[in-house]
PDB file of C-alpha atoms in Angstrom:
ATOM      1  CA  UNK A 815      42.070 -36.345  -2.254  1.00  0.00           C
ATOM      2  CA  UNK A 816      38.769 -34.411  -3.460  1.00  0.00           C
ATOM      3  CA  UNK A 817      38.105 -32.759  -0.146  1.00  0.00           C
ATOM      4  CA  UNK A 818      42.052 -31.786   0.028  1.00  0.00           C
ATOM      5  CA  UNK A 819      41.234 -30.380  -3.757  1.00  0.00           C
ATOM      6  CA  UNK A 820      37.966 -28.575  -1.952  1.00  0.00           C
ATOM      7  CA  UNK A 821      40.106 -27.066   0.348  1.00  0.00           C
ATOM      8  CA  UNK A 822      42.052 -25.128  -1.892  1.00  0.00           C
ATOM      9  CA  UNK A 823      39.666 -24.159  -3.685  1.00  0.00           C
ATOM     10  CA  UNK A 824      37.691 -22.820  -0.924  1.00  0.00           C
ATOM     11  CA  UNK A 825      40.915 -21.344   0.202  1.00  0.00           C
ATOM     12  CA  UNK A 826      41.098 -19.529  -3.501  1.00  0.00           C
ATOM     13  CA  UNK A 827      37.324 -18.919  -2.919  1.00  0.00           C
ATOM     14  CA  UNK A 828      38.226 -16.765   0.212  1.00  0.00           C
ATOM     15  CA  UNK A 829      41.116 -14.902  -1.140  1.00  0.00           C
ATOM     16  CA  UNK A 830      39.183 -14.026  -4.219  1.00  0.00           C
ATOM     17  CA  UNK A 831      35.860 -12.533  -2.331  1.00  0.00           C
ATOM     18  CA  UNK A 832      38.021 -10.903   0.428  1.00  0.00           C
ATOM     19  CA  UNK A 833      40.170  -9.040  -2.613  1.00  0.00           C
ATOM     20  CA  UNK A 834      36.431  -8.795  -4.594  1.00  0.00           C
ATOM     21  CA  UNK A 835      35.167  -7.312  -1.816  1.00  0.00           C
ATOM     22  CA  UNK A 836      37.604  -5.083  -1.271  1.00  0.00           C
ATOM     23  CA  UNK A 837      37.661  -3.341  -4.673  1.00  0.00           C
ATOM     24  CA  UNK A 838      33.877  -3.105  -5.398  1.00  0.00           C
ATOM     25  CA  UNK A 839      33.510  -1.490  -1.742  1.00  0.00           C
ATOM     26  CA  UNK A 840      35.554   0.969  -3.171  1.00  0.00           C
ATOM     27  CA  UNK A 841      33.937   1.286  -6.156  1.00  0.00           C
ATOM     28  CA  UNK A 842      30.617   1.243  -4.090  1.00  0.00           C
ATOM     29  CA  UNK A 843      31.817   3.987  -1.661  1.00  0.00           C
ATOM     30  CA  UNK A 844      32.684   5.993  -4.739  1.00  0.00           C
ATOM     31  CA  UNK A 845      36.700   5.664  -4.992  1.00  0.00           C
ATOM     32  CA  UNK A 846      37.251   4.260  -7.509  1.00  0.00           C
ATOM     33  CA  UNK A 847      35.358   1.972 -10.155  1.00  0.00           C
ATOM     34  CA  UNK A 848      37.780  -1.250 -10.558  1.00  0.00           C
ATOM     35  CA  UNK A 849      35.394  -4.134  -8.840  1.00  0.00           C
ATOM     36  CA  UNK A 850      37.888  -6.537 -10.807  1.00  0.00           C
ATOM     37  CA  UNK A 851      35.450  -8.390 -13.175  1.00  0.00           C
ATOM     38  CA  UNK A 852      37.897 -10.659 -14.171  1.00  0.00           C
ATOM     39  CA  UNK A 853      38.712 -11.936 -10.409  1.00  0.00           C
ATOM     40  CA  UNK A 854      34.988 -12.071 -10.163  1.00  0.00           C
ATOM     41  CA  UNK A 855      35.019 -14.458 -13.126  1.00  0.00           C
ATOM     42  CA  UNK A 856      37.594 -16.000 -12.092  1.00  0.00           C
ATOM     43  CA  UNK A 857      36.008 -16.645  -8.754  1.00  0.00           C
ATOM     44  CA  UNK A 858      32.286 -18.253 -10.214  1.00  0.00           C
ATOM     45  CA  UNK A 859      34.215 -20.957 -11.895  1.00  0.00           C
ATOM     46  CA  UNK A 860      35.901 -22.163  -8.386  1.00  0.00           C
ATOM     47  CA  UNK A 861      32.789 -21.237  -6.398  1.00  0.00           C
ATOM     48  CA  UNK A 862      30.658 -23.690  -9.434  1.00  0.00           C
ATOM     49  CA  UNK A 863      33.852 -26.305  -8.942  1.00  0.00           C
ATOM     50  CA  UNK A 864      33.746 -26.081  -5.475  1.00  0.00           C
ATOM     51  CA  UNK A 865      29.337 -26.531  -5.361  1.00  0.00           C
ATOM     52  CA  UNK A 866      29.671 -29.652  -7.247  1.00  0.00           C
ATOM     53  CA  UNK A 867      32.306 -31.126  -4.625  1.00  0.00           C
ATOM     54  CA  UNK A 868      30.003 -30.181  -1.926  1.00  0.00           C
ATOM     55  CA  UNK A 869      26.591 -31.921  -3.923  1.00  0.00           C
ATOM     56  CA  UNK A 870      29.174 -34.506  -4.753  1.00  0.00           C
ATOM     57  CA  UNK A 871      30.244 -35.198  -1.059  1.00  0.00           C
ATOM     58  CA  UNK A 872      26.558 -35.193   0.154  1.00  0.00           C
ATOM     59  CA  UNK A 873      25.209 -37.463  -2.183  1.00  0.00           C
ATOM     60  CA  UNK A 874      28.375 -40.298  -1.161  1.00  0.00           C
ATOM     61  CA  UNK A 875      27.321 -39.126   2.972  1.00  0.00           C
ATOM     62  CA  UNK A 876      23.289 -39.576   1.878  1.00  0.00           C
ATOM     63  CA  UNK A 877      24.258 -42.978   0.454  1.00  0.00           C
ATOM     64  CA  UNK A 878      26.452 -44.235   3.093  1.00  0.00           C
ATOM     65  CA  UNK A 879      23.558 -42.595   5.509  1.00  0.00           C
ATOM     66  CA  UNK A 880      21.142 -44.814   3.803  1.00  0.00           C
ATOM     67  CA  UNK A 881      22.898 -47.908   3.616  1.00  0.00           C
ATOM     68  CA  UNK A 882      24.026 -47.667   7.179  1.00  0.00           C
ATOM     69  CA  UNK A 883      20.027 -47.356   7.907  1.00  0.00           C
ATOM     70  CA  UNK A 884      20.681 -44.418  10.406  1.00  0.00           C
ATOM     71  CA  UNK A 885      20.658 -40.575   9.911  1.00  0.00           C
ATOM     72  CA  UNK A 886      21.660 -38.977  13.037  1.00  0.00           C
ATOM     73  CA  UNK A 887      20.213 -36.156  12.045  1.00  0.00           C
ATOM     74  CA  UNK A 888      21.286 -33.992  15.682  1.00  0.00           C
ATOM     75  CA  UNK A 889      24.314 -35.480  15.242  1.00  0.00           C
ATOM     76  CA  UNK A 890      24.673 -34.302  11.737  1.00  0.00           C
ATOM     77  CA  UNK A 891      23.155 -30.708  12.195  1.00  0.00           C
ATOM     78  CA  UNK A 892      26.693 -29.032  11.481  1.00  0.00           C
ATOM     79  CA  UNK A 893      26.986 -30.619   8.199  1.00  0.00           C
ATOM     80  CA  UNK A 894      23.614 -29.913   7.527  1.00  0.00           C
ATOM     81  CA  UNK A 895      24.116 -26.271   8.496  1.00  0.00           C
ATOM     82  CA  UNK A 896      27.415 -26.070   5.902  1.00  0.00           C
ATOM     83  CA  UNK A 897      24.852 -27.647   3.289  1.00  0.00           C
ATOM     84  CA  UNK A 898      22.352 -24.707   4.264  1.00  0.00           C
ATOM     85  CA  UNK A 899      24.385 -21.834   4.236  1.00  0.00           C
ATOM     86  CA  UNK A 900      25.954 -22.912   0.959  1.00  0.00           C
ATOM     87  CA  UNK A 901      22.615 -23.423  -0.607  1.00  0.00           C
ATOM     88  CA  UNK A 902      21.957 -20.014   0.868  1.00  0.00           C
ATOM     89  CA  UNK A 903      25.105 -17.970  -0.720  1.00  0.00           C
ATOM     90  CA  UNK A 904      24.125 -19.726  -3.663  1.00  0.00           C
ATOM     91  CA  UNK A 905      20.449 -18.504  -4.156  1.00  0.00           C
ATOM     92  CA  UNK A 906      21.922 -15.078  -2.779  1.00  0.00           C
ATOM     93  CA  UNK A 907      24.928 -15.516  -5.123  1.00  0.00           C
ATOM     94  CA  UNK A 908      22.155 -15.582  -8.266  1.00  0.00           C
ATOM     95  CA  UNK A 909      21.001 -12.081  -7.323  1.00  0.00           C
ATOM     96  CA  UNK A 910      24.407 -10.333  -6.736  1.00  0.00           C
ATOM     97  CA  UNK A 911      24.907 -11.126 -10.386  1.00  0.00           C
ATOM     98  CA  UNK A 912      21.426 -10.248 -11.684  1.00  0.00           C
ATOM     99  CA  UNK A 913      21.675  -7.120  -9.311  1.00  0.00           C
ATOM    100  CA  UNK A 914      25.146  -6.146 -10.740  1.00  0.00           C
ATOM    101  CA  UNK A 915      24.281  -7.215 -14.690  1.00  0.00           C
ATOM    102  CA  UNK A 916      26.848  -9.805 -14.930  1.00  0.00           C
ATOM    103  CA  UNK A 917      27.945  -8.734 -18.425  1.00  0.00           C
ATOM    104  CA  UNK A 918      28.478  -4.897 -17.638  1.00  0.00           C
ATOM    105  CA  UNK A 919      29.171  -4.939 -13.837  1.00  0.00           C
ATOM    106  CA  UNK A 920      26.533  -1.696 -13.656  1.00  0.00           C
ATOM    107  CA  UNK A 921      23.848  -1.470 -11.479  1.00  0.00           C
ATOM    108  CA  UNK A 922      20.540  -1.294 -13.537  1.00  0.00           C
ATOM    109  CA  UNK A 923      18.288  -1.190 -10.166  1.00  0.00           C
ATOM    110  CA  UNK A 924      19.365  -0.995  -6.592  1.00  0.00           C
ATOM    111  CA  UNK A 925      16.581  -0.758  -4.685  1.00  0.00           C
ATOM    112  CA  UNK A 926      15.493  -2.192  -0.853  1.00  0.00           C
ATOM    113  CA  UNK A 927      15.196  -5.263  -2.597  1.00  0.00           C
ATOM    114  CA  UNK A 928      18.828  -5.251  -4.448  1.00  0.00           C
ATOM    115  CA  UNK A 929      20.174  -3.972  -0.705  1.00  0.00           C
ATOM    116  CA  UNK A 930      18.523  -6.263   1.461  1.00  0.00           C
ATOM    117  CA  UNK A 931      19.635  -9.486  -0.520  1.00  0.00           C
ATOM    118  CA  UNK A 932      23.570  -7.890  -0.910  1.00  0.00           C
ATOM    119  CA  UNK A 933      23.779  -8.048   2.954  1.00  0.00           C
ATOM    120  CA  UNK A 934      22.171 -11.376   3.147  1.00  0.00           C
ATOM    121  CA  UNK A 935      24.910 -12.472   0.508  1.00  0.00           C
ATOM    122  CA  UNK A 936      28.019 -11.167   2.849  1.00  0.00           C
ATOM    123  CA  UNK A 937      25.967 -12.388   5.788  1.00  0.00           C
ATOM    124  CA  UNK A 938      25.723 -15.698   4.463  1.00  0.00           C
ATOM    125  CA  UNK A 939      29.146 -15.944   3.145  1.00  0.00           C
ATOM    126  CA  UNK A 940      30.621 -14.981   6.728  1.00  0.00           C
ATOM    127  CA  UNK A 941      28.063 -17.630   8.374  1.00  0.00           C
ATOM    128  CA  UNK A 942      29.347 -20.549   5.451  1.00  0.00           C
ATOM    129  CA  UNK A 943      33.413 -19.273   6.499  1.00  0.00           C
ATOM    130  CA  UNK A 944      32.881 -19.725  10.414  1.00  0.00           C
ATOM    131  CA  UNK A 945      31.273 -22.832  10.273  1.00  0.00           C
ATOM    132  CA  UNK A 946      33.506 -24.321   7.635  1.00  0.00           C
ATOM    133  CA  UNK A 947      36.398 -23.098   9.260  1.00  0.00           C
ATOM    134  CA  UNK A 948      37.553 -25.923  11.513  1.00  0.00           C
ATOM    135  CA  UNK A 949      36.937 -29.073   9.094  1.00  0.00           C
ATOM    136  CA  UNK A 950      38.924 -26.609   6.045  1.00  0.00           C
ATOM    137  CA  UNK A 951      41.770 -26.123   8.401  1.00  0.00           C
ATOM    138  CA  UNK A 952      41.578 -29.633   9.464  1.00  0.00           C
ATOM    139  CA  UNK A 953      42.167 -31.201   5.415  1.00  0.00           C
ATOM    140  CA  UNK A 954      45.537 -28.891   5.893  1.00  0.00           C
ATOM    141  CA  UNK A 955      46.639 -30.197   8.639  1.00  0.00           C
ATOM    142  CA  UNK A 956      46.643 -27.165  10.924  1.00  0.00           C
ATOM    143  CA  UNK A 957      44.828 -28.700  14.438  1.00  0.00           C
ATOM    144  CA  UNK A 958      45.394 -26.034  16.785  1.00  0.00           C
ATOM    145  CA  UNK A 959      43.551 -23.038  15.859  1.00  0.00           C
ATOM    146  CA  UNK A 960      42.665 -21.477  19.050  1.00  0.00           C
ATOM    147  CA  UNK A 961      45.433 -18.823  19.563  1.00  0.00           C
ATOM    148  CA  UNK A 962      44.553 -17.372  16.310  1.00  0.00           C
ATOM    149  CA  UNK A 963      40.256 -17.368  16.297  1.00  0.00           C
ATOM    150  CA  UNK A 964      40.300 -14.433  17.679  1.00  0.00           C
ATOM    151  CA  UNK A 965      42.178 -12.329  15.274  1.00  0.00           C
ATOM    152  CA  UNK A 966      40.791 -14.246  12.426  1.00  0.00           C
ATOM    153  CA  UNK A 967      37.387 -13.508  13.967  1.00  0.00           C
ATOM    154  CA  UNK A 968      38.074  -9.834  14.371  1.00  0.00           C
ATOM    155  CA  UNK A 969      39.432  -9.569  10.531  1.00  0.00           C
ATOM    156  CA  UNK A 970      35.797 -11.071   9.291  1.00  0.00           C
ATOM    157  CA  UNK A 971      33.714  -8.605  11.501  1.00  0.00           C
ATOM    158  CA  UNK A 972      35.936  -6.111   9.663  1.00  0.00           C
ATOM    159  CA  UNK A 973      35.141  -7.033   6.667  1.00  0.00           C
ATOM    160  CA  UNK A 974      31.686  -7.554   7.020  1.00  0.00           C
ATOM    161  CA  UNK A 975      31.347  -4.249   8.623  1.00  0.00           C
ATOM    162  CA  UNK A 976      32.916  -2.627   5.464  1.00  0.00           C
ATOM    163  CA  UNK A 977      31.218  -4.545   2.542  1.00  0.00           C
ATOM    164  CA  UNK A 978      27.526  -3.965   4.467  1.00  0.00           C
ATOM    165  CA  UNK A 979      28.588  -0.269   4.774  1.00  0.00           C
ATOM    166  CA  UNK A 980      29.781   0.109   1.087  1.00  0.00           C
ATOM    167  CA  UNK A 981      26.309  -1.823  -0.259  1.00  0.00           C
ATOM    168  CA  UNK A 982      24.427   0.638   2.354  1.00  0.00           C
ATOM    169  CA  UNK A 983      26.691   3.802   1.153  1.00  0.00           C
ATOM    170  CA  UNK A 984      26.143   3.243  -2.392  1.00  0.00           C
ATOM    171  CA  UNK A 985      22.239   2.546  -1.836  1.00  0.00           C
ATOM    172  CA  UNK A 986      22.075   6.098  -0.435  1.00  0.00           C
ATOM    173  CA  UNK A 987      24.142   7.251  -2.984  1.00  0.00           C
ATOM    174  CA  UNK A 988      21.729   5.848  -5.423  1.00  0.00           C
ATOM    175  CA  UNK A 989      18.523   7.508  -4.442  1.00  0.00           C
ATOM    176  CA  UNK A 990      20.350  10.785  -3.919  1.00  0.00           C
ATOM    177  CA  UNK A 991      21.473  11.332  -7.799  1.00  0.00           C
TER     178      UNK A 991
END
C-alpha cells in the first residue's frame, strides 16, 4: 500500500516539475515571469512526503538486510543508485531554493556557482526518473514498457535540453544587464 501511495506521488512529483519547469524556463528565457510558486509549493510538500517513504522503505530493506545477515551489495547497486540520486536532487534541491529566495522567487545571485548546481539539479532529477522508471511503472501495473521508452526517452532529453538552456540563457542574461 505505501509504495502504491509513493507512486502517485512520484507520479504528481513528475507532473509538477515537468509543468515547473516549463513556466520558469519561460520566465528564465525572458517570456514571461509566472514560474508558478504555488505549484512549486505545492510540489516540496509531495517531494518531503515522498523522501520520508523512500528513508522509510530503506530503513525496513536495511533491517530485513541485517536480519537476513546478507547485503548483496552488487546485487543491490540499483536500489542503492535510486537512494543516491535522491539524496543527490535533494542536496541540489536545497540550493535551487536558496538560489531562487524561496520567499520571493527572485534571483539575489546567479553566478557559476548558482548555474553549475541548477544543471546538476535537472541532471539529477532526469538520472532519479530513468532509473526509477521501471519499478514506478511496475506498482501500476503497466509491465510492458518497451514500445514506448523510446518516446518517453526522447520527451526527457527534450526537456532537459530546454530547462539547461533556460538556466544557461538567463545566466547570460544576468551578467549582460
Amino acid at each position: 500500500m505505501i509504495r502504491k501511495i509513493n507512486a502517485i506521488l512520484t507520479s504528481l512529483i513528475l507532473l509538477g516539475v515537468i509543468i515547473h519547469g516549463v513556466f520558469a524556463s519561460f520566465g528564465l528565457f525572458g517570456a514571461s515571469a509566472n514560474s508558478m510558486k504555488h505549484l512549486a509549493r505545492v510540489i516540496f510538500v509531495l517531494v518531503a512526503l515522498h523522501t520520508a517513504i523512500g528513508i522509510w522503505t530503506t530503513v525496513e530493506t536495511l533491517i530485513a538486510l541485517k536480519r537476513a545477515g546478507v547485503h548483496y551489495f552488487k546485487g543491490n547497486l540499483m536500489f542503492w543508485a535510486r537512494r543516491i540520486s535522491g539524496i543527490a536532487i535533494m542536496i541540489l534541491l536545497v540550493f535551487h531554493l536558496v538560489i531562487f529566495d524561496v520567499g520571493e522567487g527572485r534571483l539575489s545571485v546567479f553566478d557559476g556557482v548558482a548555474l553549475t548546481t541548477q544543471i546538476l539539479l535537472v541532471v539529477s532529477i532526469v538520472l532519479h526518473v530513468v532509473i526509477n522508471a521501471k519499478p514506478m511503472l511496475i506498482s501500476f501495473g503497466i509491465g510492458r514498457l518497451k514500445a514506448r521508452v523510446a518516446d518517453i526517452l526522447f520527451i526527457l532529453s527534450v526537456l532537459l535540453v530546454v530547462f539547461i538552456a533556460a538556466f544557461i540563457v538567463y545566466y547570460i542574461r544576468w551578467h549582460i544587464a
